[in-house]
Amino acid sequence: MDSCPCIKNFLLLDSEGNRVAVKYYSDEWPTNSAKEAFEKALFSKTQKTNARTEAEIAMFENHIIVYKFVQDLHFFVVGAEGENELILVTVLQGFFDAVGLLLRGNVDKKEALENLDLILLCLDEIVDGGVILETDANAIAGKVASHSVDATAPLSEQTISQALATAREHLARSLLNCMYVPVPWLADDDAMGSSG
Amino acid sequence: MAQPLVKKDDDRDEEVEYSPFFGIEKGAVLQEARVFNDPQLDPQRCSQVITKLLYLLNQGEVFTKVEATEVFFSVTKLFQSKDLGLRRMVYVMIKELSPSADEVIMVTSSLMKDMTSKTDMYRANAIRVLCRITDGTLLTQIERYLKQAIVDKNPVVSSAALVSGIHLLQTNPEIVKRWSNEVQEAVQSRAALVQFHALALLHQIRQNDRLAVNKLVSSLTRGSVRSPLAQCLLIRYTSQVIRESANNTQTGDRPFYDFLEGCLRHKAEMVIFEAARAITELNGVTSRELTPAITVLQLFLSSSKPVLRFAAVRTLNKVAMTHPTAVTNCNIDMESLISDQNRSIATLAITTLLKTGNESSVDRLMKQITNFMSDIADEFKIVVVEAIRSLCLKFPLKHRSLMNFLSNILREEGGFEYKKAIVDSIVILIRDIPEAKETGLLHLCEFIEDCEFTYLSTQILHFLGIEGPKTSDPSKYIRYIYNRVHLENATVRAGAVSTLAKFGAMVDGLKPRIFVLLRRCLFDTDDEVRDRATLYLNTLGGDGAVVETGADVKEFLFGSLDIPLVNLENSLKNYEPSEKPFDINFVPKEVKTQPLAEKKAPGKKPTGLGAPPPGPPSTVDAYEKLLSSIPEFANFGKLFKSSAPVELTEAETEYAVNVVKHIFDSHVVFQYNCTNTIPEQLLENVTVLVDASEAEEFAEVASKPLRSLPYDSPGQTFVAFEKPEGVPAVGKFSNMLRFIVKEVDPSTGEAEDDGVEDEYQLEDLEVVAADYILKVGVSNFRNAWESMGADFERVDEYGLGPRDSLAEAVNAVIDLLGMQPCEGTEVVSPNSRSHTCLLSGVYIGNVKVLVRLQFGLDGPKDVAMKLAVRSEDETVSDAIHEIVASG
């Protein structure tokens, strides 16, 4: 019996159940179609629930699923049937908050896709091959952001509330069309023109 | 690339389905990846292309082998760039591509350089990447660095090495095991997650060394563990130690219980819950030990967080199965969860309440459940149905409202498994609660009027045939049954015909009318239906006269088929059409024990209508053929039973011998299967000298030597004994293998002419009482038990003394008697303090025997047993008791 807590997969889906980013650590879903079928079934099962204020939980096909929604993004963490539910939700919360920090509070599908590199690095920092690496959102975001070429202060030194405050500020400013938050590689692509 | 990568805000507002990856296409991105080969690398552009590649992979796009290799090679070029962000993406990309062995070599040196870099981020990530893609040979080269990394100052580096160790332990255990000193040091780390990873790895390294795990746990439970995750691990390891030491300690004390209880006051909820769950899962947990755990779980029930409520109610639900009274305190909190938004929580709350509820609360509960049933999934409904069934068995007076509930939900929409669960429950209630019989049967009748599942219809018809005629007014069922003959498919029609015949056989008053109905069935379009109708009309005397149904007809209609269907099938296949009719009495009755893999999951008892599992093809036929071909044994009559082979030699000796005991009515034949394992020898004239001085009732009558036993081709020699007829004589036999050994020239394979006589001592062999009992299952023990009657019942109580566990005691008695456990009762649920086991078999002389064993724990370890035997012969009942008394 392997008694180490184990994460089977992360799913980040949009409001129609399409993938934004997913990461599977278990080989229970060997093919892409098996994965998609799982995601679809899981999505339709949880779609109607309200997981916006608190993380929700469900039993599904012998897995424990914890999930949380924000805007048009659905975050899922899947673990084994016998897993400690609170460990799973800690991982989910770490993922959720780290994404919030990295996207500076603008957590929605568009923003997530524009910063997909950050999301993928974030997943890479939370779990390695199913083993939990880190659950603290500040630490995760710090590790991801420390090498993104962003001008603002390192995220690891901010608390969540500070970061959210910054995010709000950013949002307000971008709404006023004063400043657009530069997304490094997108900006670059624009500069280079569409050469592809 | 015509991507709408437009930056202006007003443009984005117009584009509703805006996505930076809109219109992305694999071929184009692969083209773009050529920028990796540019002499002047643009890190940001490269990062962006990698993101696109990762996006494609993430969406399920597959790269061909060639494409993957090409991408991989160009990605390796990016190690030239010093850009941190780009390097980070390169690491992720390499892991996603999972390169082949010869590709790995290309990046090894770059990664090894990063592994020894001064930048922590490089070291941590390079370790993770390298360990992910490496194989064993490379691992020995980098082992030194990994050991260093484990004790690195930087916690991220240390964790990376430890987690990689956890993965590598699966593939290269012998290497990782050499790191235990470093890992041990890391367990003491001040960094929370390093401690967690180190503890996980250390435990996995030592998991097979019970003493070491014990030491690890006892040192850490006294020390301070910083991270909640590590604390959870420690709780798991502690309960593992408790579980393993449980068998050794005689006292009620638990070594680490105080530690677990202390964890209930931890500040992290995750730890509190882990400890509470661990306590509830302890073997033989007492209510005093349970109380503090239940109390914290109860607090969780009213938490605002769904996850906490779910975790608590799920655990309490499990506790309710073994310790319902311990959970009753939580009932009020539990009831408020019935209306929980989260249906999983609501279902768990309801089933827990059903397990712990008292008689007065049943009606109120049922009302709440009725509203709730319509909006949950089938899987939850089945859980509820099963809980209601056990509740009804607990409070039989409430059968009316519970049965009504079941019949109501039976009429609603639902899948097969759900419907089957309901029907099974109703059947069980009818069997166990006599007052519920008539209403229950009518509910079932109504159900088959509109049932889409052939399986359920036939099962219910069969059940009606057995129970219906015994009710006060059997005629009211006939209409429902005969309707099936008109409206259903052939399988159901055939089942209905049989059921009609059963009513006809049992209720004389209905006979004339049944005959009319059966005669109508003679014109059915289906062969089977017509055949059955004809058969029943003839056996019941359908020529008009109403005669009392003969006993043999009743036996034919109602008696259980005590022959495993597989055996019958085999015998029928082997039967060659001839003058001699097929005789069902010659079909072997022995149920062969199933291989372990086929056994049902423990605790999953076959319920209700479920047929007994079919056994695999038996070897009985083969033995019977073999023995009847030997003239000396031909007149011994019908083979009663053949035992499983018993080894008479140690493994890997010169000669391997095992024996099969064949029991006949007044004879016993030992079949010695011999194998010669020496290539240089040929054995001739092989016999076994049997000394039966410790088996007084046996007398040797015949022996069949084996003429020649060459190397590695097994052969048999037989010895036959006579014993008193029908008596289960027991005894001990000592065996000596005697033979003439001849040298063989290995090159030519020819044996020398002269041989030497030699002997070889074999182990002793016993004929025991279990050899005289056939494992023959019955499909419905309760019916069989009742129809056997109490005429020759013998009941007595026995003390079995201290035993490791209840399960061990149950298995010992089953083995001693050699009988077939029925209805899954050989499985003892953990933590239970009493158990009832049902056995059935056939005793020599073809006497059916049924045994009911009731086990109970008397004191901490002592097991007491009540043995009730019913059989068709009182001497046999006594004999069973004698076996137990002397066993």
mmCIF file of N, CA and C in Angstrom, chain A residues 43-139:
data_model
loop_
_atom_site.group_PDB
_atom_site.id
_atom_site.type_symbol
_atom_site.label_atom_id
_atom_site.label_comp_id
_atom_site.label_asym_id
_atom_site.label_seq_id
_atom_site.Cartn_x
_atom_site.Cartn_y
_atom_site.Cartn_z
ATOM 1 N N PHE A 43 -17.551 17.260 -15.898
ATOM 2 C CA PHE A 43 -18.046 18.624 -16.061
ATOM 3 C C PHE A 43 -19.568 18.664 -15.948
ATOM 4 N N SER A 44 -20.236 17.721 -16.641
ATOM 5 C CA SER A 44 -21.694 17.787 -16.625
ATOM 6 C C SER A 44 -22.225 17.442 -15.238
ATOM 7 N N LYS A 45 -21.486 16.639 -14.489
ATOM 8 C CA LYS A 45 -21.951 16.280 -13.158
ATOM 9 C C LYS A 45 -21.848 17.468 -12.197
ATOM 10 N N THR A 46 -20.838 18.284 -12.393
ATOM 11 C CA THR A 46 -20.594 19.347 -11.419
ATOM 12 C C THR A 46 -21.098 20.706 -11.892
ATOM 13 N N GLN A 47 -21.502 20.766 -13.151
ATOM 14 C CA GLN A 47 -21.834 22.037 -13.779
ATOM 15 C C GLN A 47 -22.833 22.868 -12.977
ATOM 16 N N LYS A 48 -23.862 22.158 -12.472
ATOM 17 C CA LYS A 48 -24.958 22.906 -11.856
ATOM 18 C C LYS A 48 -24.666 23.293 -10.420
ATOM 19 N N THR A 49 -23.600 22.762 -9.859
ATOM 20 C CA THR A 49 -23.350 23.052 -8.456
ATOM 21 C C THR A 49 -22.719 24.431 -8.311
ATOM 22 N N ASN A 50 -22.859 24.944 -7.119
ATOM 23 C CA ASN A 50 -22.328 26.272 -6.863
ATOM 24 C C ASN A 50 -21.012 26.128 -6.113
ATOM 25 N N ALA A 51 -19.921 26.268 -6.825
ATOM 26 C CA ALA A 51 -18.629 26.103 -6.175
ATOM 27 C C ALA A 51 -17.851 27.395 -6.282
ATOM 28 N N ARG A 52 -18.545 28.513 -6.099
ATOM 29 C CA ARG A 52 -17.864 29.785 -6.312
ATOM 30 C C ARG A 52 -17.343 30.400 -5.011
ATOM 31 N N THR A 53 -18.086 30.177 -3.936
ATOM 32 C CA THR A 53 -17.565 30.722 -2.678
ATOM 33 C C THR A 53 -16.669 29.721 -1.973
ATOM 34 N N GLU A 54 -17.155 28.489 -1.843
ATOM 35 C CA GLU A 54 -16.352 27.463 -1.190
ATOM 36 C C GLU A 54 -16.065 26.350 -2.187
ATOM 37 N N ALA A 55 -14.957 25.675 -1.974
ATOM 38 C CA ALA A 55 -14.660 24.525 -2.817
ATOM 39 C C ALA A 55 -15.705 23.445 -2.563
ATOM 40 N N GLU A 56 -16.144 22.778 -3.638
ATOM 41 C CA GLU A 56 -17.122 21.707 -3.506
ATOM 42 C C GLU A 56 -16.440 20.364 -3.684
ATOM 43 N N ILE A 57 -17.193 19.308 -3.429
ATOM 44 C CA ILE A 57 -16.606 17.974 -3.464
ATOM 45 C C ILE A 57 -17.626 16.997 -4.009
ATOM 46 N N ALA A 58 -17.162 15.969 -4.699
ATOM 47 C CA ALA A 58 -18.064 14.938 -5.202
ATOM 48 C C ALA A 58 -17.328 13.625 -5.306
ATOM 49 N N MET A 59 -18.117 12.549 -5.216
ATOM 50 C CA MET A 59 -17.582 11.224 -5.522
ATOM 51 C C MET A 59 -17.930 10.974 -6.976
ATOM 52 N N PHE A 60 -16.978 10.491 -7.736
ATOM 53 C CA PHE A 60 -17.269 10.274 -9.144
ATOM 54 C C PHE A 60 -16.403 9.130 -9.662
ATOM 55 N N GLU A 61 -17.060 8.062 -10.112
ATOM 56 C CA GLU A 61 -16.354 6.894 -10.652
ATOM 57 C C GLU A 61 -15.191 6.467 -9.759
ATOM 58 N N ASN A 62 -15.434 6.336 -8.489
ATOM 59 C CA ASN A 62 -14.399 5.908 -7.543
ATOM 60 C C ASN A 62 -13.244 6.891 -7.393
ATOM 61 N N HIS A 63 -13.499 8.138 -7.691
ATOM 62 C CA HIS A 63 -12.505 9.166 -7.398
ATOM 63 C C HIS A 63 -13.165 10.185 -6.488
ATOM 64 N N ILE A 64 -12.315 10.879 -5.746
ATOM 65 C CA ILE A 64 -12.812 12.045 -5.010
ATOM 66 C C ILE A 64 -12.418 13.269 -5.828
ATOM 67 N N ILE A 65 -13.392 14.119 -6.088
ATOM 68 C CA ILE A 65 -13.126 15.319 -6.872
ATOM 69 C C ILE A 65 -13.382 16.533 -5.997
ATOM 70 N N VAL A 66 -12.420 17.428 -5.915
ATOM 71 C CA VAL A 66 -12.705 18.718 -5.290
ATOM 72 C C VAL A 66 -12.607 19.770 -6.388
ATOM 73 N N TYR A 67 -13.470 20.775 -6.315
ATOM 74 C CA TYR A 67 -13.491 21.732 -7.414
ATOM 75 C C TYR A 67 -13.946 23.096 -6.945
ATOM 76 N N LYS A 68 -13.581 24.071 -7.731
ATOM 77 C CA LYS A 68 -13.926 25.452 -7.423
ATOM 78 C C LYS A 68 -14.045 26.217 -8.740
ATOM 79 N N PHE A 69 -15.044 27.078 -8.811
ATOM 80 C CA PHE A 69 -15.255 27.828 -10.045
ATOM 81 C C PHE A 69 -15.003 29.302 -9.796
ATOM 82 N N VAL A 70 -14.514 29.985 -10.837
ATOM 83 C CA VAL A 70 -14.451 31.434 -10.785
ATOM 84 C C VAL A 70 -14.623 31.929 -12.212
ATOM 85 N N GLN A 71 -15.425 32.947 -12.369
ATOM 86 C CA GLN A 71 -15.735 33.458 -13.716
ATOM 87 C C GLN A 71 -16.100 32.302 -14.642
ATOM 88 N N ASP A 72 -15.388 32.201 -15.783
ATOM 89 C CA ASP A 72 -15.687 31.100 -16.693
ATOM 90 C C ASP A 72 -14.627 30.002 -16.595
ATOM 91 N N LEU A 73 -14.012 29.868 -15.437
ATOM 92 C CA LEU A 73 -13.005 28.820 -15.251
ATOM 93 C C LEU A 73 -13.442 27.833 -14.175
ATOM 94 N N HIS A 74 -13.230 26.553 -14.455
ATOM 95 C CA HIS A 74 -13.563 25.505 -13.497
ATOM 96 C C HIS A 74 -12.280 24.768 -13.121
ATOM 97 N N PHE A 75 -11.929 24.828 -11.851
ATOM 98 C CA PHE A 75 -10.714 24.155 -11.358
ATOM 99 C C PHE A 75 -11.110 22.822 -10.725
ATOM 100 N N PHE A 76 -10.430 21.745 -11.102
ATOM 101 C CA PHE A 76 -10.694 20.441 -10.484
ATOM 102 C C PHE A 76 -9.388 19.806 -10.025
ATOM 103 N N VAL A 77 -9.467 19.114 -8.890
ATOM 104 C CA VAL A 77 -8.373 18.230 -8.481
ATOM 105 C C VAL A 77 -8.989 16.867 -8.193
ATOM 106 N N VAL A 78 -8.396 15.827 -8.766
ATOM 107 C CA VAL A 78 -8.942 14.477 -8.633
ATOM 108 C C VAL A 78 -7.981 13.615 -7.828
ATOM 109 N N GLY A 79 -8.512 12.900 -6.858
ATOM 110 C CA GLY A 79 -7.693 11.999 -6.039
ATOM 111 C C GLY A 79 -8.382 10.658 -5.865
ATOM 112 N N ALA A 80 -7.683 9.746 -5.212
ATOM 113 C CA ALA A 80 -8.217 8.399 -5.029
ATOM 114 C C ALA A 80 -9.352 8.416 -4.012
ATOM 115 N N GLU A 81 -10.146 7.359 -4.082
ATOM 116 C CA GLU A 81 -11.344 7.250 -3.248
ATOM 117 C C GLU A 81 -11.014 7.361 -1.761
ATOM 118 N N GLY A 82 -9.912 6.762 -1.369
ATOM 119 C CA GLY A 82 -9.603 6.740 0.053
ATOM 120 C C GLY A 82 -8.793 7.935 0.535
ATOM 121 N N GLU A 83 -8.577 8.895 -0.342
ATOM 122 C CA GLU A 83 -7.688 9.999 0.026
ATOM 123 C C GLU A 83 -8.346 10.938 1.043
ATOM 124 N N ASN A 84 -7.519 11.562 1.831
ATOM 125 C CA ASN A 84 -7.977 12.569 2.777
ATOM 126 C C ASN A 84 -8.484 13.771 1.980
ATOM 127 N N GLU A 85 -9.769 14.030 2.091
ATOM 128 C CA GLU A 85 -10.406 15.077 1.294
ATOM 129 C C GLU A 85 -9.771 16.439 1.548
ATOM 130 N N LEU A 86 -9.324 16.633 2.787
ATOM 131 C CA LEU A 86 -8.794 17.956 3.140
ATOM 132 C C LEU A 86 -7.415 18.191 2.530
ATOM 133 N N ILE A 87 -6.684 17.125 2.289
ATOM 134 C CA ILE A 87 -5.406 17.285 1.591
ATOM 135 C C ILE A 87 -5.678 17.717 0.150
ATOM 136 N N LEU A 88 -6.654 17.050 -0.461
ATOM 137 C CA LEU A 88 -6.975 17.392 -1.853
ATOM 138 C C LEU A 88 -7.408 18.846 -1.965
ATOM 139 N N VAL A 89 -8.217 19.277 -1.016
ATOM 140 C CA VAL A 89 -8.734 20.641 -1.124
ATOM 141 C C VAL A 89 -7.618 21.649 -0.850
ATOM 142 N N THR A 90 -6.643 21.253 -0.051
ATOM 143 C CA THR A 90 -5.499 22.143 0.170
ATOM 144 C C THR A 90 -4.725 22.343 -1.132
ATOM 145 N N VAL A 91 -4.568 21.260 -1.875
ATOM 146 C CA VAL A 91 -3.886 21.355 -3.163
ATOM 147 C C VAL A 91 -4.687 22.236 -4.122
ATOM 148 N N LEU A 92 -5.998 21.996 -4.138
ATOM 149 C CA LEU A 92 -6.861 22.796 -5.015
ATOM 150 C C LEU A 92 -6.739 24.283 -4.675
ATOM 151 N N GLN A 93 -6.789 24.560 -3.385
ATOM 152 C CA GLN A 93 -6.728 25.948 -2.961
ATOM 153 C C GLN A 93 -5.379 26.572 -3.339
ATOM 154 N N GLY A 94 -4.310 25.792 -3.196
ATOM 155 C CA GLY A 94 -2.989 26.280 -3.569
ATOM 156 C C GLY A 94 -2.936 26.633 -5.052
ATOM 157 N N PHE A 95 -3.475 25.764 -5.863
ATOM 158 C CA PHE A 95 -3.517 25.963 -7.306
ATOM 159 C C PHE A 95 -4.354 27.205 -7.626
ATOM 160 N N PHE A 96 -5.540 27.231 -7.039
ATOM 161 C CA PHE A 96 -6.498 28.299 -7.294
ATOM 162 C C PHE A 96 -5.908 29.669 -6.918
ATOM 163 N N ASP A 97 -5.358 29.742 -5.714
ATOM 164 C CA ASP A 97 -4.827 31.025 -5.259
ATOM 165 C C ASP A 97 -3.578 31.418 -6.033
ATOM 166 N N ALA A 98 -2.741 30.444 -6.368
ATOM 167 C CA ALA A 98 -1.527 30.759 -7.117
ATOM 168 C C ALA A 98 -1.894 31.322 -8.483
ATOM 169 N N VAL A 99 -2.890 30.724 -9.115
ATOM 170 C CA VAL A 99 -3.332 31.239 -10.413
ATOM 171 C C VAL A 99 -3.857 32.660 -10.238
ATOM 172 N N GLY A 100 -4.613 32.864 -9.141
ATOM 173 C CA GLY A 100 -5.121 34.204 -8.863
ATOM 174 C C GLY A 100 -3.993 35.217 -8.727
ATOM 175 N N LEU A 101 -2.946 34.835 -8.040
ATOM 176 C CA LEU A 101 -1.814 35.728 -7.874
ATOM 177 C C LEU A 101 -1.135 35.999 -9.203
ATOM 178 N N LEU A 102 -0.908 34.921 -9.962
ATOM 179 C CA LEU A 102 -0.164 35.059 -11.204
ATOM 180 C C LEU A 102 -0.938 35.874 -12.231
ATOM 181 N N LEU A 103 -2.268 35.736 -12.215
ATOM 182 C CA LEU A 103 -3.068 36.505 -13.167
ATOM 183 C C LEU A 103 -3.501 37.844 -12.565
ATOM 184 N N ARG A 104 -2.971 38.139 -11.416
ATOM 185 C CA ARG A 104 -3.227 39.396 -10.728
ATOM 186 C C ARG A 104 -4.713 39.660 -10.543
ATOM 187 N N GLY A 105 -5.420 38.632 -10.142
ATOM 188 C CA GLY A 105 -6.825 38.795 -9.816
ATOM 189 C C GLY A 105 -7.769 38.705 -11.002
ATOM 190 N N ASN A 106 -7.239 38.839 -12.214
ATOM 191 C CA ASN A 106 -8.121 38.726 -13.389
ATOM 192 C C ASN A 106 -8.235 37.273 -13.812
ATOM 193 N N VAL A 107 -8.908 36.477 -12.999
ATOM 194 C CA VAL A 107 -8.935 35.057 -13.313
ATOM 195 C C VAL A 107 -10.132 34.767 -14.218
ATOM 196 N N ASP A 108 -9.874 34.661 -15.476
ATOM 197 C CA ASP A 108 -10.888 34.160 -16.397
ATOM 198 C C ASP A 108 -10.193 33.451 -17.541
ATOM 199 N N LYS A 109 -10.999 32.887 -18.417
ATOM 200 C CA LYS A 109 -10.439 32.027 -19.450
ATOM 201 C C LYS A 109 -9.469 32.783 -20.354
ATOM 202 N N LYS A 110 -9.884 33.985 -20.723
ATOM 203 C CA LYS A 110 -9.057 34.741 -21.665
ATOM 204 C C LYS A 110 -7.683 35.005 -21.070
ATOM 205 N N GLU A 111 -7.724 35.465 -19.835
ATOM 206 C CA GLU A 111 -6.482 35.792 -19.152
ATOM 207 C C GLU A 111 -5.627 34.527 -18.958
ATOM 208 N N ALA A 112 -6.301 33.435 -18.631
ATOM 209 C CA ALA A 112 -5.580 32.182 -18.402
ATOM 210 C C ALA A 112 -4.895 31.717 -19.679
ATOM 211 N N LEU A 113 -5.594 31.850 -20.808
ATOM 212 C CA LEU A 113 -4.989 31.406 -22.068
ATOM 213 C C LEU A 113 -3.848 32.336 -22.473
ATOM 214 N N GLU A 114 -4.031 33.601 -22.205
ATOM 215 C CA GLU A 114 -2.961 34.530 -22.564
ATOM 216 C C GLU A 114 -1.709 34.275 -21.730
ATOM 217 N N ASN A 115 -1.909 33.755 -20.542
ATOM 218 C CA ASN A 115 -0.766 33.456 -19.678
ATOM 219 C C ASN A 115 -0.631 31.962 -19.454
ATOM 220 N N LEU A 116 -0.917 31.198 -20.489
ATOM 221 C CA LEU A 116 -0.901 29.748 -20.332
ATOM 222 C C LEU A 116 0.443 29.250 -19.815
ATOM 223 N N ASP A 117 1.526 29.926 -20.220
ATOM 224 C CA ASP A 117 2.847 29.492 -19.748
ATOM 225 C C ASP A 117 2.907 29.532 -18.230
ATOM 226 N N LEU A 118 2.316 30.565 -17.645
ATOM 227 C CA LEU A 118 2.337 30.670 -16.189
ATOM 228 C C LEU A 118 1.498 29.556 -15.554
ATOM 229 N N ILE A 119 0.354 29.279 -16.165
ATOM 230 C CA ILE A 119 -0.515 28.216 -15.625
ATOM 231 C C ILE A 119 0.221 26.881 -15.661
ATOM 232 N N LEU A 120 0.878 26.593 -16.772
ATOM 233 C CA LEU A 120 1.568 25.308 -16.904
ATOM 234 C C LEU A 120 2.737 25.210 -15.924
ATOM 235 N N LEU A 121 3.456 26.302 -15.774
ATOM 236 C CA LEU A 121 4.557 26.292 -14.807
ATOM 237 C C LEU A 121 4.012 26.122 -13.386
ATOM 238 N N CYS A 122 2.878 26.732 -13.156
ATOM 239 C CA CYS A 122 2.237 26.641 -11.855
ATOM 240 C C CYS A 122 1.913 25.180 -11.529
ATOM 241 N N LEU A 123 1.309 24.471 -12.483
ATOM 242 C CA LEU A 123 1.011 23.050 -12.287
ATOM 243 C C LEU A 123 2.295 22.279 -12.017
ATOM 244 N N ASP A 124 3.320 22.635 -12.761
ATOM 245 C CA ASP A 124 4.602 21.946 -12.623
ATOM 246 C C ASP A 124 5.193 22.134 -11.229
ATOM 247 N N GLU A 125 4.874 23.265 -10.609
ATOM 248 C CA GLU A 125 5.424 23.530 -9.280
ATOM 249 C C GLU A 125 4.586 22.941 -8.158
ATOM 250 N N ILE A 126 3.336 22.604 -8.423
ATOM 251 C CA ILE A 126 2.475 22.109 -7.346
ATOM 252 C C ILE A 126 2.654 20.604 -7.150
ATOM 253 N N VAL A 127 2.668 19.878 -8.244
ATOM 254 C CA VAL A 127 2.728 18.422 -8.148
ATOM 255 C C VAL A 127 3.764 17.898 -9.125
ATOM 256 N N ASP A 128 4.536 16.924 -8.675
ATOM 257 C CA ASP A 128 5.492 16.253 -9.555
ATOM 258 C C ASP A 128 5.107 14.777 -9.606
ATOM 259 N N GLY A 129 4.659 14.340 -10.767
ATOM 260 C CA GLY A 129 4.306 12.929 -10.936
ATOM 261 C C GLY A 129 3.328 12.416 -9.893
ATOM 262 N N GLY A 130 2.386 13.247 -9.478
ATOM 263 C CA GLY A 130 1.380 12.812 -8.520
ATOM 264 C C GLY A 130 1.726 13.134 -7.079
ATOM 265 N N VAL A 131 3.011 13.422 -6.798
ATOM 266 C CA VAL A 131 3.417 13.757 -5.428
ATOM 267 C C VAL A 131 3.313 15.269 -5.231
ATOM 268 N N ILE A 132 2.729 15.644 -4.108
ATOM 269 C CA ILE A 132 2.536 17.067 -3.841
ATOM 270 C C ILE A 132 3.890 17.721 -3.588
ATOM 271 N N LEU A 133 4.198 18.781 -4.343
ATOM 272 C CA LEU A 133 5.469 19.485 -4.164
ATOM 273 C C LEU A 133 5.306 20.658 -3.212
ATOM 274 N N GLU A 134 4.239 21.399 -3.407
ATOM 275 C CA GLU A 134 4.065 22.637 -2.644
ATOM 276 C C GLU A 134 2.581 22.971 -2.643
ATOM 277 N N THR A 135 2.082 23.472 -1.517
ATOM 278 C CA THR A 135 0.661 23.817 -1.479
ATOM 279 C C THR A 135 0.447 25.287 -1.143
ATOM 280 N N ASP A 136 1.499 25.982 -0.811
ATOM 281 C CA ASP A 136 1.355 27.381 -0.429
ATOM 282 C C ASP A 136 1.340 28.261 -1.679
ATOM 283 N N ALA A 137 0.222 28.974 -1.852
ATOM 284 C CA ALA A 137 0.026 29.727 -3.092
ATOM 285 C C ALA A 137 1.135 30.752 -3.317
ATOM 286 N N ASN A 138 1.555 31.420 -2.251
ATOM 287 C CA ASN A 138 2.611 32.426 -2.402
ATOM 288 C C ASN A 138 3.906 31.798 -2.884
ATOM 289 N N ALA A 139 4.232 30.644 -2.290
ATOM 290 C CA ALA A 139 5.460 29.973 -2.693
ATOM 291 C C ALA A 139 5.378 29.516 -4.145
#
